[in-house]
Coordinates of C-alpha atoms in Angstrom, one line a residue:
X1 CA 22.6 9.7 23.8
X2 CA 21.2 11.6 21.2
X3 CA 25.1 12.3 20.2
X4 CA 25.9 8.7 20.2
X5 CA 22.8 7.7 17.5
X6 CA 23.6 10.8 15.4
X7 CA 27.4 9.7 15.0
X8 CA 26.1 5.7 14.6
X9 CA 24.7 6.1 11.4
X10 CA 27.4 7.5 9.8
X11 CA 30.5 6.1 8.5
X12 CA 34.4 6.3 10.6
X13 CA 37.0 4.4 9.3
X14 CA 38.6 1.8 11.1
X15 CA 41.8 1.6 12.8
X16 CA 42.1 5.5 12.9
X17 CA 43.5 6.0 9.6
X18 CA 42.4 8.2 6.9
X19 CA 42.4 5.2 4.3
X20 CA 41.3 2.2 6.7
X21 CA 38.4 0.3 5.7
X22 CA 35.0 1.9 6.9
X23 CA 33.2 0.1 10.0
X24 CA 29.5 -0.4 8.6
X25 CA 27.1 2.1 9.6
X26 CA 24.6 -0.7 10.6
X27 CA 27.2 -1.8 13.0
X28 CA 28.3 0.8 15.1
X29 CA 25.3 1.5 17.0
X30 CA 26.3 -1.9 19.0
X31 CA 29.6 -0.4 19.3
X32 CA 30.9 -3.8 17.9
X33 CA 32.9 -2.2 15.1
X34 CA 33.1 -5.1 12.6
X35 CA 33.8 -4.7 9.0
X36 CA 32.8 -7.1 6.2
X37 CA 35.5 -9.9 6.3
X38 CA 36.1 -9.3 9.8
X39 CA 34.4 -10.6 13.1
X40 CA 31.3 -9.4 15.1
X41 CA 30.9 -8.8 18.4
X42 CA 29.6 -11.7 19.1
X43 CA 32.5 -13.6 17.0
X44 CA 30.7 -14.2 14.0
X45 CA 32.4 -13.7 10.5
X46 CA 31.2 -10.7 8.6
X47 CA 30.6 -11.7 5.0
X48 CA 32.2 -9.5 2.6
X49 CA 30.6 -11.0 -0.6
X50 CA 28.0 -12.9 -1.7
X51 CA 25.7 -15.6 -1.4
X52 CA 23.7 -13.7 1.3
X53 CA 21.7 -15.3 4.1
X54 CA 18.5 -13.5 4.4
X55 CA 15.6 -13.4 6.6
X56 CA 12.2 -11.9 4.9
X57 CA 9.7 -10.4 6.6
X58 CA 6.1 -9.4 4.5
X59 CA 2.7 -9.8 4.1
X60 CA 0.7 -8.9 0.9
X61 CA 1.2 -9.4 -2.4
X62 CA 3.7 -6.3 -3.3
X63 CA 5.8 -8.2 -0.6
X64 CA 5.2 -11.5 -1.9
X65 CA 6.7 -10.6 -6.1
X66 CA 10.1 -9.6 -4.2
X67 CA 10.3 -12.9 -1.9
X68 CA 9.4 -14.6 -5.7
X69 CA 12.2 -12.4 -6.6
X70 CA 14.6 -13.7 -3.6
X71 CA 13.4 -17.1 -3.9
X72 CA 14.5 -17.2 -8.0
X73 CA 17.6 -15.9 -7.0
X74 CA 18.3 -18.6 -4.8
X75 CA 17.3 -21.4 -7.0
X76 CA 20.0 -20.2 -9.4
X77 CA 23.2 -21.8 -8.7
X78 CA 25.3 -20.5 -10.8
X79 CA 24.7 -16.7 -9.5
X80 CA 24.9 -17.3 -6.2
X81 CA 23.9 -14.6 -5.0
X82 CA 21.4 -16.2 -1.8
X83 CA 22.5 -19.2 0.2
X84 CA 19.6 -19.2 2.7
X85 CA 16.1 -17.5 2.8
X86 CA 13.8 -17.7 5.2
X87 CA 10.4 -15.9 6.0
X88 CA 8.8 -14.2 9.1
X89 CA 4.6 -12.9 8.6
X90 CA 1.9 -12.1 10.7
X91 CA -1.1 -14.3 11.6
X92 CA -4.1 -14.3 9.2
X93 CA -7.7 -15.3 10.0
X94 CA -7.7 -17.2 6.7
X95 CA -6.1 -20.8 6.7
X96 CA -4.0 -20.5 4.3
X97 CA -2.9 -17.3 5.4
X98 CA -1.5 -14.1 3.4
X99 CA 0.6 -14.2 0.0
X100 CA 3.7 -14.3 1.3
X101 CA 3.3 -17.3 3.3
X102 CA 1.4 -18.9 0.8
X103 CA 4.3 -18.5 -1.6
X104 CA 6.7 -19.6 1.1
X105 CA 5.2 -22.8 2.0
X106 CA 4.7 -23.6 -1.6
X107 CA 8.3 -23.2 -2.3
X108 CA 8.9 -25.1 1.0
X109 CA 10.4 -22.2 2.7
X110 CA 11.0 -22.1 6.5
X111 CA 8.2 -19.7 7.7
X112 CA 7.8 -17.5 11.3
X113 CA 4.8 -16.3 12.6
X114 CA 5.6 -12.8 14.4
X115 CA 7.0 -12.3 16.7
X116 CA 8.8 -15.5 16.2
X117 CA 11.7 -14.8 13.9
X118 CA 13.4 -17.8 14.3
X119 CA 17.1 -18.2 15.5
X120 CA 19.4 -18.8 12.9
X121 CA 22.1 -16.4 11.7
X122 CA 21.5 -14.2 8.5
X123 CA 23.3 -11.7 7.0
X124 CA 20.7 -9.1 5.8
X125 CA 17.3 -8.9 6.6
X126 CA 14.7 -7.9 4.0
X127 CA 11.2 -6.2 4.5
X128 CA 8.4 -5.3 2.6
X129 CA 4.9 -4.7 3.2
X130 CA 5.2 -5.8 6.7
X131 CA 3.6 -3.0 8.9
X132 CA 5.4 -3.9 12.0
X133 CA 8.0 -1.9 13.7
X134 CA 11.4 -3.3 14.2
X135 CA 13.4 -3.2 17.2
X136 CA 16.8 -2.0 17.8
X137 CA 17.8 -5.0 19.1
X138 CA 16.5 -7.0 16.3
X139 CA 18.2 -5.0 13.6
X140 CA 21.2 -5.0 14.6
X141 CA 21.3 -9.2 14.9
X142 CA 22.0 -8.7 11.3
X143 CA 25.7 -7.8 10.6
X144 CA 23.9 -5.7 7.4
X145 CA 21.2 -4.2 8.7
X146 CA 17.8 -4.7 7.2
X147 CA 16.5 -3.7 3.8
X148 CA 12.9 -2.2 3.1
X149 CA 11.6 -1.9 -0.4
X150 CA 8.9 1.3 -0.3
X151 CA 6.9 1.7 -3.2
X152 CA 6.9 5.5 -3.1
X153 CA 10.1 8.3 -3.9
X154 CA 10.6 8.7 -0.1
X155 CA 10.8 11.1 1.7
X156 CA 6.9 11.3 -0.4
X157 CA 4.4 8.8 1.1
X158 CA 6.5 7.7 4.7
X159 CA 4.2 4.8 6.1
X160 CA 1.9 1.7 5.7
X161 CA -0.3 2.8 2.3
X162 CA 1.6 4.6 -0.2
X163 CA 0.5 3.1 -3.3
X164 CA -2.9 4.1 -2.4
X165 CA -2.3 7.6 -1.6
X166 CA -0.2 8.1 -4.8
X167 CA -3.5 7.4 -6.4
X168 CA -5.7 9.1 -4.1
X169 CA -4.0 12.5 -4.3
X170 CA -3.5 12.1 -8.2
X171 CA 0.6 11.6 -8.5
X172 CA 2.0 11.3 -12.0
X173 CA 5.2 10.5 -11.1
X174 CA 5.7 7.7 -8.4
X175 CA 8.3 4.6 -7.7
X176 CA 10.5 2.5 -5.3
X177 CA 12.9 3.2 -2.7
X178 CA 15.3 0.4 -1.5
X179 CA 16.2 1.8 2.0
X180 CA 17.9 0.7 5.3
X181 CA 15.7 0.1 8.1
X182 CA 16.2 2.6 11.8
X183 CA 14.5 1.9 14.9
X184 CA 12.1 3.5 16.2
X185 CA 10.3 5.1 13.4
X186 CA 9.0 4.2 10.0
X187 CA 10.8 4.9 7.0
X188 CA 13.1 7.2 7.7
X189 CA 16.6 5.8 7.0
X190 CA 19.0 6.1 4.3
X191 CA 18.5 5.7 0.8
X192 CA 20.3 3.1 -1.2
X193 CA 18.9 2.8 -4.3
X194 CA 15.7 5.0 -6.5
X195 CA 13.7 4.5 -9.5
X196 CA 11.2 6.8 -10.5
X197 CA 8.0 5.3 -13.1
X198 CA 5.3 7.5 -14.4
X199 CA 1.5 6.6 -13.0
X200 CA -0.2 5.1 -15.9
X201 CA -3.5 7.0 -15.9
X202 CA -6.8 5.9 -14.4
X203 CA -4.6 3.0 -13.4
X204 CA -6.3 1.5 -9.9
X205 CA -4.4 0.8 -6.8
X206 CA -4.3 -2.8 -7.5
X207 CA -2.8 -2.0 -11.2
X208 CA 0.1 0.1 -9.9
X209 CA 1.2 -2.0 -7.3
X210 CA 1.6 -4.7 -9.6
X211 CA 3.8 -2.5 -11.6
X212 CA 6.0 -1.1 -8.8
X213 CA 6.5 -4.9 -7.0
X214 CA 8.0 -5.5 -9.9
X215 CA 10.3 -3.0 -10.4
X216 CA 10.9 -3.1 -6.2
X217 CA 12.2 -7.1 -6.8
X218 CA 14.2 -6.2 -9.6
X219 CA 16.1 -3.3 -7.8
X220 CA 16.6 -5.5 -4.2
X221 CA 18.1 -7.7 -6.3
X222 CA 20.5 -5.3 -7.7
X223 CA 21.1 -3.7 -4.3
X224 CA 21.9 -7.1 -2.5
X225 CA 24.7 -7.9 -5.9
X226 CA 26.2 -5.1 -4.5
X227 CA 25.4 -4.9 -1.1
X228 CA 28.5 -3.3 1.0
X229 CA 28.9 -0.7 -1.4
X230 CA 25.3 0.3 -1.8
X231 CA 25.3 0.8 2.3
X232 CA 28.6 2.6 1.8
X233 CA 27.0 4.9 -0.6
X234 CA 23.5 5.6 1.0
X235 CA 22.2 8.8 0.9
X236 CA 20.0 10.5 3.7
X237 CA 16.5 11.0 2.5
X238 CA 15.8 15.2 2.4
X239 CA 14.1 17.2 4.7
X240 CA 11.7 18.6 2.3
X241 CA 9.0 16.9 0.7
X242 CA 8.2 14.5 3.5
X243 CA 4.4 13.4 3.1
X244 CA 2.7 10.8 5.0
X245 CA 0.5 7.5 3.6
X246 CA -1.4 6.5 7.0
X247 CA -3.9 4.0 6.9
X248 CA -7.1 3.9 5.4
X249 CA -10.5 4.0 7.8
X250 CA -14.0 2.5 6.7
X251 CA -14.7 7.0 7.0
X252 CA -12.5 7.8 4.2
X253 CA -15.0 5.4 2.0
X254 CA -18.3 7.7 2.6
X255 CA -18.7 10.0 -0.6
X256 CA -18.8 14.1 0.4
X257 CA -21.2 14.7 -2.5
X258 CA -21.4 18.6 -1.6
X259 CA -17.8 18.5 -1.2
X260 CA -16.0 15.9 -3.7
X261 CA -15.7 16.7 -7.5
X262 CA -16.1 13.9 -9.7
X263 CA -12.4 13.5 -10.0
X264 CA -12.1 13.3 -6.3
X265 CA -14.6 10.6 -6.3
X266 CA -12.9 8.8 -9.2
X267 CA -9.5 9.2 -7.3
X268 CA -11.1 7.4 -4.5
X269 CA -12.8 4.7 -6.1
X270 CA -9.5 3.7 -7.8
X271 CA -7.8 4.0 -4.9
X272 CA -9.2 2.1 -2.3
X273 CA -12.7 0.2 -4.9
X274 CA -10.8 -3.1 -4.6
X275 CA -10.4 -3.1 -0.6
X276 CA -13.8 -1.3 0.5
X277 CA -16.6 -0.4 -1.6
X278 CA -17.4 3.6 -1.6
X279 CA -20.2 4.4 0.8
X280 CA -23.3 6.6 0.9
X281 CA -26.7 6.9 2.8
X282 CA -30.1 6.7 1.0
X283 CA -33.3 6.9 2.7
X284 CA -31.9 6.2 5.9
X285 CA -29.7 3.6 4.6
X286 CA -26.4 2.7 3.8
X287 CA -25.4 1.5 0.2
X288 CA -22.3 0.4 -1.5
X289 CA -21.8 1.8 -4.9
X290 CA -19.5 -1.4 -6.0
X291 CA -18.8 0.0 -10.0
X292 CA -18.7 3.4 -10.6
X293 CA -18.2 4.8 -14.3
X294 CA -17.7 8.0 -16.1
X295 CA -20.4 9.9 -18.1
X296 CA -20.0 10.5 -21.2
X297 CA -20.7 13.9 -23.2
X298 CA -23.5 12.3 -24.9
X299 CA -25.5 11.9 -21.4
X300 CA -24.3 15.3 -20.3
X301 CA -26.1 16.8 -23.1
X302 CA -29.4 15.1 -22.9
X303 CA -32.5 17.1 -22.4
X304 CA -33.7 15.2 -19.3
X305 CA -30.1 15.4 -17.6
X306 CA -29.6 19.2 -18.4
X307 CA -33.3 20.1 -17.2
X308 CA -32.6 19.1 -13.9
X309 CA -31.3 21.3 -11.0
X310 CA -27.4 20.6 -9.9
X311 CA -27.9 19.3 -6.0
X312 CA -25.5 17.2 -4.9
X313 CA -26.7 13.6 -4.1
X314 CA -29.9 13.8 -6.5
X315 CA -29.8 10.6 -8.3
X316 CA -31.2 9.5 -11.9
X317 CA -32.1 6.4 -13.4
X318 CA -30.3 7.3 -17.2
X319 CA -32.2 4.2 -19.3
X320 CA -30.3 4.2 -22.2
X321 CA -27.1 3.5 -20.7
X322 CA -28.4 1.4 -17.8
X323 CA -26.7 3.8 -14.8
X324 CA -28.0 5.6 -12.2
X325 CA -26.5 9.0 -12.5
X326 CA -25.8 10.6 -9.0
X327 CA -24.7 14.4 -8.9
X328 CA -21.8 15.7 -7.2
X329 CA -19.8 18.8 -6.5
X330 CA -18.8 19.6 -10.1
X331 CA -20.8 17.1 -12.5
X332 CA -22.0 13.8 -12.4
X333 CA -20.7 9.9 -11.8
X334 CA -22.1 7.1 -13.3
X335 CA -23.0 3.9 -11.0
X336 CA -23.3 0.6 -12.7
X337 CA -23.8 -1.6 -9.7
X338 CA -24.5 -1.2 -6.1
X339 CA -25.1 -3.1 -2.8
X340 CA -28.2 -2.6 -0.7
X341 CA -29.2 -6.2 0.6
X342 CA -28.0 -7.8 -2.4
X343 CA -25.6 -7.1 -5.3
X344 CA -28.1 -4.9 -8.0
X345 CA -27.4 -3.7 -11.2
X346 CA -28.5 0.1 -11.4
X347 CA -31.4 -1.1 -13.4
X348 CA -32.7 -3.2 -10.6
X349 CA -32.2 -0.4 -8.1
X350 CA -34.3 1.6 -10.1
X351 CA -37.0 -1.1 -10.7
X352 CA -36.5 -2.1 -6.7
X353 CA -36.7 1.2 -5.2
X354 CA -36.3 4.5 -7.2
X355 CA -39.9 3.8 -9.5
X356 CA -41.5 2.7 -6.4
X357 CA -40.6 5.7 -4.6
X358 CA -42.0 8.0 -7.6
X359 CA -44.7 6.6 -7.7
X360 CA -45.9 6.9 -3.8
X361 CA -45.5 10.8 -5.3
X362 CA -46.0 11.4 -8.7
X363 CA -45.5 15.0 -7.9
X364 CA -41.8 14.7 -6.2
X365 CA -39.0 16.0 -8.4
X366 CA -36.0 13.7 -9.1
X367 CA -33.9 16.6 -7.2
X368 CA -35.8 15.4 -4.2
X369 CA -34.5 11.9 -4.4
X370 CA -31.2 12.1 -3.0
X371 CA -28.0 9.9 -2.0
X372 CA -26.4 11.7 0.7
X373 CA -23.2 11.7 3.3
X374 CA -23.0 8.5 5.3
X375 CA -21.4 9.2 8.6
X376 CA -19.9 5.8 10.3
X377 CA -21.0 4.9 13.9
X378 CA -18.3 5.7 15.8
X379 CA -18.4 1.9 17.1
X380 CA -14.7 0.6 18.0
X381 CA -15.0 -1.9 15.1
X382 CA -16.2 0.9 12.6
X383 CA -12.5 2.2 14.1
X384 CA -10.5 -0.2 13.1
X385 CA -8.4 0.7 10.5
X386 CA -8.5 -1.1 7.2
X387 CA -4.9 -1.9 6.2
X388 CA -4.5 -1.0 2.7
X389 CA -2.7 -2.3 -0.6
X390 CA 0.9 -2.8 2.0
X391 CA -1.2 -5.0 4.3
X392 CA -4.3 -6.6 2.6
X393 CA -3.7 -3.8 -0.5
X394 CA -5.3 -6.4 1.1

């Protein structure tokens, strides 16, 4: 068996001969050795050309710019380069559901809830953002396999959050992969087309996927223009330089202070700020730190700041600039706005709580008043795992 897949994804030609016209790799694991033109097993005509009948699957918002993308490319009748587009998503708590099916009912497209995908015929199948494995059987209903559009350089950032770990780890260099979809295990298959973007930086999660959905509807259009010979010219992602972007937990949002630098911190709260505010523990509770900013060399070097010992976690109220001032592994981070009941600015955190709890001991240092690590009950809902930037991220 394992002989049989290995030989499936690769090209023969048909007929024998060394110039006969190559049986599609995304056929041959049904053994039903069609070509475009010719006939499936199942006595369906292979389209060898344009306009395309495609089935979407997605979710978020990166998914939903590349339907946009499809959608515009169907409207236009003098291109014609899609004939039929319709859309499969997964159920949402909220009523109107996620982006994509919000876009698709406004543009009065035919929409499937998973693991309905409907029963009409399609040429290609397109995902993105759509965080749900897909069968064997169900990829090969489509005489051209299905397309993904990853916004990552695979093999870098394999699975459901790479935008968010691009940021999170601090890439410069980052972009979209147009790839063909194998069973069995997440973004793994052939490369058909590559663009590579620089990360703008400081740029948040949120900013950069904006960017690459973008660029990731712009080259699946290209790719499906040409779609037989981008499948004939795929390329097999390398063996080196495989990373992986797994989920993101309500854990990863609780600050290390003795552990994280600054950057680190900064990394995070760009990375994941929009989705689930950063975490810490103070007095025995839990607090949100919803905006955090960078300190500038003009606080560093004030008297009060510079006089105080470097603990991680001790926190000051800096007046002048209305932030609390929380120490870390390698500076300080500013905090403009937090959550502890209610929304509070830092000033009212300090009015609310810090002064009152100087003044119970006039003789307690400001080292002494500390935020520290907030460790998540290991409830089955604390779990859950937060889908991020490809599901929400969202």
């Amino acid at each position: 068996m394992r002989v049989l897949v290995r030989r499936c994804w690769g090209s023969r030609p048909a007929g024998g001969g060394p110039d006969a016209r190559q049986i599609p790799q995304w056929r041959a694991l049904a053994g039903r050795g069609a070509s475009p033109g010719g006939e499936d097993g199942r006595g369906v005509r292979v389209r060898e050309k344009p306009p395309w009948r495609v089935l979407f699957f997605g979710t978020d918002q990166f998914a939903r710019e590349a339907l946009r993308a499809l959608h515009a490319a169907r409207e236009n009748k003098e291109e014609e380069l899609i004939e039929k587009l319709e859309v499969v998503t997964v159920p949402s708590p909220s009523p109107k559901g996620l982006p994509v099916k919000q876009y698709a009912v406004q543009s009065q497209l035919p929409v499937y809830e998973w693991p309905d995908v409907g029963s009409g015929e399609y040429d290609v199948g397109v995902v993105a953002s759509f965080g749900r494995l897909l069968s064997e059987a169900l990829i090969l209903k489509f005489p051209y396999g299905i397309l993904n559009v990853h916004p990552s350089c695979l093999p870098r950032w394999r699975g459901p959050a790479p935008i968010i770990h691009t940021v999170l780890h601090g890439d410069t260099v980052t972009g979209v992969t147009i790839m063909q979809i194998r069973p069995k295990r997440f973004d793994v298959g052939p490369i058909l087309k590559q663009e590579t973007v620089p990360v703008p930086p400081k740029s948040t999660a949120k900013e950069l996927e904006a960017v690459l959905s973008r660029l990731g509807a712009n080259m699946l259009i290209s790719v499906l223009k040409n779609l037989p010979e981008s499948l004939s010219n795929g390329r097999q992602q390398p063996t080196e330089g495989v990373t992986h972007a797994p989920k993101i937990s309500a854990g990863t949002s609780c600050i290390k202070w003795e552990e994280q630098t600054s950057e680190q911190i900064f990394r995070l709260y760009r990375a994941i700020g929009n989705i689930i505010p950063l975490q810490t523990l103070w007095m025995d509770n839990a607090i949100k730190l919803l905006e955090l900013v960078e300190v500038n060399s003009s606080i560093l070097t004030d008297p009060k700041l510079t006089g105080q010992p470097v603990i991680p976690g001790s926190v000051i109220y800096h007046k002048q600039s209305q932030i609390l001032l929380v120490c870390c592994k390698d500076g300080w981070i500013g905090v403009r706005s937090v959550m502890f009941k209610k929304t509070l600015t830092a000033t009212d955190f300090y009015n609310g709580y810090l002064h009152p709890w100087y003044q119970k001991d006039s003789r307690a240092r400001p080292s002494q008043c500390r935020f520290q690590t907030l460790t998540l009950p290991t409830k089955k809902k604390q779990e859950n795992k937060i889908v991020a930037m490809q599901q929400c991220i969202k």
